[in-house]
XYZ file of C-alpha atoms in Angstrom:
645
model
C 25.809 38.282 90.359
C 27.447 36.798 87.296
C 28.069 39.993 85.374
C 31.319 41.689 86.084
C 30.974 44.705 88.345
C 33.260 47.429 87.145
C 34.080 51.098 87.264
C 32.019 53.609 85.372
C 34.750 54.303 82.877
C 35.202 50.630 82.061
C 31.481 50.049 81.661
C 31.070 53.036 79.410
C 33.954 52.010 77.216
C 33.163 48.313 77.153
C 29.396 48.302 77.278
C 26.281 48.878 75.314
C 23.300 50.487 75.912
C 13.876 50.971 78.713
C 5.496 46.365 78.613
C 5.534 42.875 76.880
C 9.871 37.282 80.095
C 8.867 34.250 81.938
C 10.593 31.123 80.795
C 7.292 29.401 81.247
C 5.797 31.161 78.282
C 8.604 33.027 76.587
C 5.876 35.481 75.620
C 7.097 38.618 73.913
C 6.769 40.647 77.094
C 9.288 43.220 76.068
C 7.682 43.502 72.653
C 4.384 44.579 74.239
C 5.187 48.162 75.088
C 7.778 48.101 77.752
C 9.476 51.505 77.386
C 8.822 52.573 80.996
C 10.668 53.671 84.115
C 13.491 51.273 84.834
C 17.243 51.009 85.097
C 19.452 49.339 82.538
C 22.839 47.935 83.486
C 25.376 48.813 80.817
C 26.743 45.407 79.899
C 26.805 43.433 76.684
C 26.384 39.918 75.391
C 27.141 38.526 71.974
C 24.536 36.242 70.432
C 25.837 32.701 70.474
C 24.914 30.031 67.987
C 23.508 27.969 70.833
C 23.811 24.262 71.466
C 21.687 21.386 70.453
C 18.428 20.784 72.232
C 18.971 19.437 75.726
C 22.510 20.893 76.004
C 21.641 24.319 77.361
C 24.117 25.442 80.004
C 23.232 28.540 81.942
C 26.736 28.856 83.344
C 28.226 28.840 79.847
C 25.783 31.550 78.789
C 26.782 33.633 81.811
C 30.475 33.034 81.235
C 30.206 34.178 77.632
C 28.188 37.173 78.771
C 30.982 38.191 81.151
C 33.744 37.705 78.579
C 32.066 39.844 75.971
C 31.259 42.848 78.157
C 34.700 44.154 77.291
C 34.009 44.656 73.586
C 30.753 46.569 73.196
C 32.023 49.167 70.745
C 33.296 46.488 68.373
C 30.093 44.484 68.701
C 28.015 47.568 67.890
C 30.053 48.407 64.793
C 29.757 44.821 63.589
C 26.019 44.821 64.265
C 25.535 47.964 62.183
C 27.717 46.508 59.418
C 25.585 43.358 59.307
C 22.322 45.319 59.200
C 23.495 47.629 56.423
C 25.260 44.918 54.434
C 22.181 42.676 54.445
C 19.916 45.556 53.443
C 22.187 47.549 51.136
C 19.795 47.272 48.194
C 16.558 48.171 49.971
C 14.630 51.125 48.611
C 14.675 53.192 51.797
C 18.475 53.192 52.116
C 19.027 53.559 48.357
C 16.903 56.714 48.285
C 19.028 58.202 51.054
C 22.240 57.648 49.074
C 23.978 55.308 51.468
C 25.304 53.423 48.412
C 26.250 50.255 50.259
C 28.456 51.913 52.880
C 28.307 50.310 56.307
C 30.433 52.501 58.592
C 28.773 54.519 61.385
C 29.896 57.918 60.040
C 28.395 57.376 56.594
C 25.278 55.905 58.119
C 24.690 58.926 60.334
C 25.486 61.352 57.539
C 23.041 59.816 55.063
C 20.225 58.388 57.178
C 18.149 60.883 59.163
C 16.541 60.252 62.531
C 13.065 58.849 61.987
C 9.747 58.669 63.781
C 7.028 56.164 63.110
C 5.296 58.702 60.876
C 8.401 58.793 58.664
C 8.511 55.022 58.205
C 4.797 54.310 58.197
C 4.310 54.775 54.415
C 6.954 52.127 53.747
C 5.508 49.724 56.301
C 2.044 50.245 54.833
C 3.314 49.371 51.367
C 4.669 46.077 52.686
C 1.400 45.412 54.519
C -0.492 46.134 51.313
C 1.455 43.507 49.394
C 4.575 45.208 48.007
C 7.026 42.280 47.832
C 10.006 44.358 46.684
C 12.824 45.104 49.160
C 11.259 48.262 50.577
C 12.779 48.202 54.081
C 14.478 44.819 54.356
C 16.054 42.310 52.026
C 14.606 39.425 54.020
C 10.840 39.130 53.827
C 8.716 40.833 56.466
C 6.553 37.853 57.350
C 3.895 39.581 59.435
C 2.847 42.869 60.986
C 2.980 43.637 64.702
C 0.391 45.955 66.202
C 1.199 48.262 69.088
C -1.329 48.492 71.911
C -2.841 51.896 71.150
C -3.755 52.242 74.839
C -3.038 55.943 75.155
C -4.694 57.505 72.115
C -6.487 54.574 70.530
C -4.163 54.522 67.529
C -2.486 51.176 66.849
C 0.694 51.289 64.824
C 1.933 48.852 62.206
C 5.461 47.527 62.828
C 7.430 44.884 60.900
C 7.999 41.383 62.296
C 10.200 38.632 60.888
C 12.500 35.804 61.933
C 15.221 38.232 63.017
C 12.935 39.673 65.646
C 12.062 36.172 66.807
C 15.740 35.269 67.124
C 16.468 38.477 69.051
C 13.681 37.699 71.496
C 14.941 34.182 72.078
C 18.447 35.546 72.579
C 17.223 37.916 75.292
C 15.101 35.274 77.015
C 17.899 32.722 76.925
C 20.264 35.166 78.602
C 17.836 36.306 81.277
C 16.868 32.717 82.057
C 20.489 31.786 82.693
C 20.770 34.448 85.385
C 17.274 33.871 86.749
C 17.687 30.124 87.037
C 20.977 30.543 88.867
C 19.259 32.765 91.416
C 16.004 30.796 91.638
C 16.506 27.281 90.210
C 13.369 25.619 88.889
C 14.988 22.432 87.666
C 13.457 19.010 88.055
C 10.311 19.626 86.051
C 7.305 21.659 87.030
C 5.016 24.109 85.286
C 4.421 27.836 84.997
C 1.120 29.438 85.928
C 0.824 31.997 83.158
C -1.821 34.662 82.878
C -1.285 35.221 79.176
C -3.760 35.901 76.396
C -3.455 35.585 72.647
C -4.686 38.526 70.632
C -7.127 38.735 67.786
C -5.567 38.359 64.365
C -6.414 40.113 61.143
C -5.059 40.010 57.618
C -3.614 43.011 55.842
C -4.475 43.921 52.268
C -1.303 42.135 51.180
C -2.149 38.951 53.062
C 0.127 39.369 56.098
C -1.111 38.382 59.534
C -1.449 41.421 61.800
C -1.527 40.934 65.553
C 0.593 41.695 68.600
C 4.255 40.742 68.663
C 3.392 38.598 71.686
C 1.041 36.486 69.624
C 3.457 36.323 66.675
C 6.133 34.967 68.959
C 3.940 32.417 70.665
C 2.590 31.154 67.324
C 5.998 31.011 65.658
C 6.584 27.487 64.366
C 10.045 27.354 65.961
C 9.011 28.806 69.314
C 8.506 25.618 71.292
C 11.596 23.869 69.977
C 13.779 26.964 70.354
C 12.763 27.541 73.971
C 12.325 23.960 75.174
C 15.661 23.909 77.025
C 14.723 26.885 79.183
C 10.935 26.864 79.239
C 8.518 25.450 81.793
C 5.296 24.188 80.240
C 2.219 26.297 80.796
C -0.483 24.957 83.123
C -3.123 25.997 80.607
C -3.606 24.439 77.157
C -3.260 26.618 74.061
C -7.043 26.752 73.672
C -7.189 28.774 76.904
C -4.330 31.088 75.934
C -6.012 31.846 72.610
C -9.587 31.751 73.859
C -11.914 34.376 72.395
C -13.039 35.859 75.723
C -10.641 37.446 78.207
C -12.716 36.764 81.341
C -13.225 33.133 80.331
C -9.505 32.606 79.698
C -8.607 34.238 83.022
C -11.020 31.950 84.883
C -9.606 28.895 83.107
C -6.015 29.924 83.872
C -6.940 29.928 87.561
C -8.680 26.572 87.266
C -5.763 24.965 85.438
C -3.331 26.461 87.933
C -5.235 25.018 90.897
C -5.368 21.604 89.255
C -1.559 21.644 88.900
C -0.916 23.446 92.207
C 1.994 21.288 93.399
C 3.747 21.484 90.025
C 3.737 25.282 89.687
C 7.245 26.748 89.917
C 6.627 30.278 88.616
C 3.684 32.669 88.373
C 3.863 34.925 85.349
C 2.087 37.639 83.381
C 3.310 40.226 80.912
C 2.319 43.141 83.164
C 2.163 43.069 86.955
C -1.365 44.429 86.611
C -2.424 41.124 85.014
C -1.234 39.112 88.013
C -3.102 41.418 90.392
C -6.198 41.236 88.212
C -6.087 37.437 88.181
C -5.707 37.109 91.947
C -8.489 39.618 92.523
C -10.639 37.417 90.283
C -9.620 34.449 92.435
C -10.878 36.284 95.520
C -14.305 36.580 93.898
C -14.537 33.196 92.178
C -12.742 30.665 94.389
C -15.944 28.949 95.490
C -17.011 28.433 91.860
C -13.567 27.084 91.014
C -13.800 24.616 93.876
C -17.229 23.549 92.638
C -15.738 22.851 89.199
C -12.986 20.702 90.700
C -15.452 18.868 92.920
C -17.811 18.268 89.982
C -15.074 17.363 87.509
C -16.384 19.776 84.875
C -15.939 23.502 84.160
C -18.780 25.848 85.016
C -21.205 26.044 82.061
C -21.802 29.698 82.887
C -18.112 30.584 83.067
C -16.718 28.441 80.232
C -18.832 28.570 77.098
C -16.425 28.418 74.142
C -16.481 24.797 72.827
C -12.720 24.523 72.219
C -11.830 26.013 75.586
C -14.381 23.825 77.340
C -13.044 20.651 75.698
C -9.448 21.491 76.602
C -10.210 22.270 80.254
C -12.559 19.293 80.622
C -9.729 17.020 79.514
C -7.616 18.301 82.396
C -10.395 17.916 84.941
C -11.078 14.357 83.747
C -12.937 13.251 86.900
C -14.427 14.715 90.080
C -11.826 15.434 92.759
C -13.642 16.315 96.000
C -10.467 15.956 98.076
C -8.610 18.592 96.047
C -11.689 20.837 96.034
C -11.942 20.651 99.825
C -8.242 21.428 100.244
C -8.379 24.438 97.912
C -11.537 25.655 99.650
C -9.886 25.333 103.053
C -6.868 27.348 101.955
C -8.943 30.016 100.206
C -11.222 30.413 103.229
C -8.171 30.961 105.434
C -6.696 33.439 102.954
C -10.000 35.301 102.768
C -9.900 35.830 106.505
C -6.366 37.184 106.263
C -6.865 39.621 103.395
C -5.366 37.125 100.915
C -1.867 37.849 102.142
C 0.574 35.279 100.744
C -2.007 33.791 98.365
C 0.634 32.629 95.870
C 2.746 30.473 98.229
C -0.371 29.274 100.056
C -2.014 27.939 96.891
C 1.135 27.120 94.908
C 3.576 26.010 97.611
C 6.429 25.138 95.253
C 6.453 28.442 93.354
C 9.848 30.142 93.399
C 9.008 33.650 92.193
C 6.485 35.953 90.511
C 7.595 37.266 87.127
C 6.142 40.300 85.317
C 6.803 43.832 84.160
C 6.860 45.748 87.441
C 8.573 48.974 86.355
C 7.201 52.263 85.071
C 3.436 52.536 85.243
C 3.378 49.042 86.762
C 5.159 50.226 89.912
C 1.793 51.087 91.456
C 0.985 47.368 91.610
C 4.213 46.315 93.334
C 2.746 46.765 96.827
C -0.244 44.558 95.990
C 1.969 42.006 94.265
C 4.152 41.778 97.347
C 0.998 41.283 99.421
C -0.111 38.361 97.273
C 3.420 36.960 96.921
C 4.114 36.873 100.646
C 7.822 36.197 100.889
C 8.289 35.168 97.264
C 10.541 37.438 95.202
C 9.215 39.616 92.396
C 11.388 39.353 89.290
C 11.246 42.144 86.718
C 10.668 41.307 83.071
C 13.078 41.888 80.212
C 13.224 45.148 78.299
C 11.928 45.903 74.838
C 8.946 47.026 72.805
C 6.928 46.235 69.706
C 9.808 47.797 67.754
C 12.340 45.292 69.052
C 14.112 43.789 72.040
C 16.796 45.685 73.928
C 18.046 43.963 77.063
C 17.768 41.127 79.560
C 17.304 41.226 83.316
C 20.654 39.870 84.487
C 20.091 40.831 88.132
C 16.867 38.986 88.993
C 17.439 39.297 92.737
C 17.190 43.087 92.607
C 13.874 44.493 93.859
C 11.531 45.959 91.219
C 12.467 49.497 92.231
C 16.076 48.737 91.240
C 15.486 46.522 88.222
C 18.418 46.474 85.806
C 18.691 45.255 82.230
C 21.711 44.245 80.212
C 21.645 45.506 76.672
C 22.543 42.904 74.079
C 24.404 44.964 71.481
C 24.228 42.491 68.611
C 20.440 42.622 68.233
C 20.282 46.294 67.171
C 22.441 49.373 66.738
C 21.880 51.982 69.447
C 22.396 55.739 69.532
C 21.499 58.347 72.138
C 20.206 61.890 71.662
C 21.210 64.198 74.546
C 18.211 65.978 76.022
C 17.809 68.952 78.286
C 15.492 68.277 81.223
C 14.038 71.231 83.135
C 11.936 70.599 86.260
C 11.634 66.937 85.307
C 10.157 67.903 81.912
C 11.826 67.634 78.531
C 12.585 71.267 77.742
C 10.145 72.536 75.141
C 7.630 69.708 75.492
C 4.143 71.219 75.634
C 1.810 68.276 75.563
C 1.610 64.647 76.563
C 3.252 62.137 74.267
C 1.688 59.052 72.780
C 2.851 56.154 74.927
C 2.982 53.898 71.868
C 5.013 56.358 69.835
C 8.441 55.786 71.342
C 9.284 59.396 70.628
C 10.029 62.396 72.817
C 11.065 65.870 71.846
C 13.511 68.460 73.079
C 13.638 72.137 72.267
C 17.137 72.172 70.856
C 18.412 69.661 68.325
C 21.432 67.687 69.502
C 23.641 65.251 67.651
C 23.223 61.634 68.766
C 26.166 60.037 70.515
C 27.347 56.472 70.378
C 26.853 53.814 72.957
C 30.236 54.358 74.568
C 29.963 58.153 74.505
C 27.159 58.691 76.993
C 27.682 60.735 80.162
C 26.599 59.847 83.656
C 23.692 61.925 84.960
C 22.523 63.079 81.543
C 19.210 62.310 79.856
C 19.016 60.711 76.440
C 16.490 59.613 73.900
C 17.331 56.138 72.645
C 17.495 55.503 68.887
C 17.319 51.986 67.432
C 18.386 50.571 64.087
C 17.083 47.018 63.772
C 17.278 43.999 61.479
C 13.544 44.393 60.799
C 13.773 47.628 58.820
C 13.645 50.381 61.428
C 16.504 52.791 60.762
C 17.452 55.370 63.421
C 14.021 54.951 64.985
C 13.550 57.336 67.886
C 12.831 55.822 71.287
C 12.267 56.662 74.955
C 14.035 59.004 77.346
C 16.817 57.547 79.493
C 19.041 58.832 82.267
C 22.440 57.589 83.384
C 22.934 57.480 87.143
C 26.096 57.277 89.211
C 26.068 53.483 89.244
C 26.545 53.350 85.470
C 22.928 52.345 85.072
C 20.310 53.935 82.867
C 17.040 55.092 84.381
C 14.004 56.018 82.332
C 12.673 59.056 84.172
C 8.986 59.913 84.299
C 9.260 62.946 82.066
C 6.090 62.423 80.028
C 3.858 65.417 80.620
C 0.539 64.293 82.069
C -1.302 67.348 83.406
C -1.125 70.961 82.262
C -3.654 73.777 82.697
C -1.766 77.025 83.065
C 2.021 77.271 83.432
C 2.074 74.012 85.370
C 3.827 70.905 84.064
C 3.043 67.778 86.071
C 4.317 64.426 84.861
C 3.032 60.901 85.297
C 5.753 60.489 87.906
C 4.384 63.525 89.763
C 0.902 61.992 89.766
C 2.215 58.710 91.138
C 4.224 60.415 93.890
C 1.210 62.521 94.931
C -1.081 59.478 94.981
C 1.396 57.366 96.956
C 1.829 60.113 99.534
C -1.881 60.665 100.004
C -2.636 56.944 100.104
C -0.458 56.564 103.193
C -3.083 58.536 105.110
C -5.611 55.725 104.635
C -3.653 53.137 106.598
C -2.319 55.624 109.141
C -5.767 57.013 109.922
C -7.472 53.646 110.350
C -4.778 51.010 111.107
C -7.408 48.483 112.124
C -8.604 48.563 108.519
C -5.241 47.881 106.961
C -6.880 46.325 103.905
C -8.114 49.746 102.823
C -5.946 50.809 99.904
C -5.919 52.490 96.511
C -6.572 49.694 94.021
C -5.928 51.945 91.047
C -5.962 55.580 90.010
C -6.062 57.972 87.081
C -5.980 61.736 86.622
C -7.456 64.395 84.370
C -6.941 68.110 83.740
C -10.492 69.477 83.849
C -10.779 72.784 81.971
C -14.546 72.664 81.498
C -14.829 75.483 84.041
C -12.711 78.515 84.842
C -10.287 78.099 86.483
C -9.439 74.578 85.493
C -8.365 72.052 88.109
C -6.763 68.640 88.536
C -9.021 65.643 89.086
C -7.693 62.428 90.618
C -9.823 59.285 90.462
C -9.426 56.640 93.164
C -10.841 53.167 93.412
C -10.483 51.773 96.933
C -10.424 48.220 98.180
C -11.433 46.973 101.618
C -14.524 49.002 102.406
C -15.457 52.648 102.680
C -13.185 55.265 104.194
C -14.387 57.974 106.543
C -15.199 61.215 104.725
C -12.878 63.128 107.013
C -10.013 60.806 106.085
C -10.758 61.187 102.384
C -10.811 64.970 102.743
C -7.349 64.803 104.299
C -6.235 62.598 101.423
C -7.584 65.149 98.967
C -5.688 67.968 100.673
C -2.509 65.900 100.687
C -2.912 65.118 96.987
C -3.078 68.824 96.246
C 0.032 69.494 98.310
C 1.741 66.520 96.655
C 2.043 68.312 93.303
C 5.212 70.316 93.842
C 5.844 71.652 90.353
C 6.603 75.347 90.761
C 4.105 76.330 88.088
C 1.359 74.362 89.808
C 2.102 75.719 93.282
C 2.192 79.324 92.106
C -0.979 78.864 90.050
C -2.801 77.381 93.034
C -1.701 80.246 95.268
C -2.920 82.833 92.759
C -6.073 80.790 92.046
C -5.153 80.450 88.385
C -5.780 76.739 88.997
C -8.709 75.676 91.140
C -8.728 73.241 94.089
C -7.816 69.656 93.265
C -10.781 67.292 93.134
C -10.644 63.724 94.452
C -13.342 61.475 93.016
C -14.053 58.155 94.685
C -15.156 55.433 92.271
C -17.303 52.362 92.670
C -15.367 49.120 93.028
C -14.743 47.533 89.650
C -14.670 50.828 87.748
C -11.189 50.350 86.370
C -12.134 46.849 85.231
C -14.862 48.559 83.190
C -12.217 50.881 81.751
C -10.066 47.900 80.809
C -12.985 46.134 79.119
C -13.740 49.371 77.258
C -10.241 49.270 75.782
C -10.490 45.543 75.064
C -13.708 46.191 73.148
C -11.786 48.662 70.985
C -9.181 46.034 70.129
C -6.486 46.613 72.754
C -4.975 43.193 73.597
C -5.270 42.039 77.212
C -1.525 41.363 77.345
C -0.749 44.935 76.322
C -3.322 46.895 78.291
C -1.933 49.615 80.536
C -4.263 52.043 82.254
C -3.482 55.613 81.118
C -2.565 57.568 84.221
C -3.782 60.785 82.627
C -7.087 60.701 80.769
C -7.005 63.173 77.895
C -9.981 65.413 77.177
C -10.415 63.658 73.838
C -10.912 60.316 75.575
C -14.615 60.885 76.144
C -15.487 57.197 76.479
C -13.259 56.630 79.487
C -14.177 59.963 81.079
C -17.836 58.995 80.805
C -17.193 55.649 82.527
C -15.421 57.446 85.355
C -18.199 60.019 85.661
C -20.924 57.368 85.709
C -19.146 55.463 88.475
C -18.221 58.366 90.758
C -19.819 57.921 94.190
C -18.188 60.786 96.119
C -16.195 63.908 95.356
C -13.966 66.030 97.578
C -12.321 69.386 96.872
C -9.016 70.365 98.415
C -8.754 73.042 101.074
C -4.949 72.883 101.058
C -4.493 76.416 99.725
C -7.324 78.157 101.599
């Protein structure tokens, strides 16, 4: 690859510091909750002024990237100086007594580490119309909303032109590397499963919506990204349509109409690509009817603006195209839809989405749909701000790496003590939107070039948008001078057990292998999706794992073996000992009706969670009664483990 491979010592001394991006859309993928399991290559890149439109050179971007990996410490100091110099007079920093100083030592001495709760009163004042320099000297032009998927609480975060520029900087860099690996030159389009979010207005008149939507609506977005952006197959009316299911259907229709022109297939989360192709499996005959008729289905496409935009693309009946699509879909249907992407979009070069962290479960299905096409991991960031670009697009999702761009924020790292894959002292699950984790003993943050291989850290960001020493996610440095975000978020706890989201995924993956091994002739049988719950409604409490299967019904004996294997798959010492002493009851596997997790997604969408940001919670909290009720209403079978009898 283009970035310089180096020794650990060189990278740590010359480098900088893990929702929510495809060049087709340049959607704020990283800004849509992307602090999940991944690796981050410790390399740096200085923001360039860029060239005039039409003069973008990926090789020059890469060359500059390589040259500037040697000076991360200097770049970080200069970045902090710029942030503090620009915002020296803001109320937040004045109250803390920074008095215009811009050096790292004074900054750390005066400005405390902050959570969202600490900064929320200031952000709320801005949202309510306070035009004074509360957090930033430059105006905060709008408010970004986090997803609120985990606990239903959406946070307010500042958005302005600096955040836009940082996003474009990251996307420009990642595109240079991606286009060198998988060139898409010579025109073409991107099939994008993207969805604008509902907008509201704060008391002070600021637009509040997701950072994704802010970016896509930014007046400079199209011109700023034109040199490295493929046009979307779908018109804007589809992207910003009022109904998720309608927009998804229209994305598929527009993609089929432009089949030969599609060069990339993209969504913010890998789940969205899987969801779209599953919808294609169900609706391909209707889509072919629309193409044959030359008009969108009146039952499927009802919004006037969306209907007008799609009708303009259809223009006239095309029975030849309809017959060809139908022929290909019929063949795919008989083959379990393996290789659907290259079969229907033969000139596509890769599939692009967030495929790390909680999205790893969908990698197997994505590979099934993609056939031999590569899966390229998205860039790294969150609603709070961008962090790094994927400069190694040829790496498989399991080894995704991200290059931190040290001039878009100032980064610090809090050393953490991890015991049995749990942050020592953590007693309950964390809010996935609150990029905050806790450790039992306070530790002084270290600088970007002071981190140690093999240790775990909590990342702290200071941004140009008014977040100062804002606490982030847990990271781990491995022996390859990369940073991994371990699955240390506590998911299930009943007694002295501490099982993480990573533990749940490992147990599910292990048990799911039994399905294919037991009935190889039914290889399509698989776990579509899963969730878990610590049920303490009876004594003793027990773990519940919910499965939705695809490809037919499994034999009860096979499912019982899966249930037993799930129970054995939780290897936390506290869980094993509690099961042996019956302090925790037998694990329960509940089989769900097909489509149950789509109902869960629509439940969240009805509460305001944007489609681009939705991530299924892997552990359903007791307080989440709405989702638990959906799962209970759609349970068709239940099995209890005999693993410890």
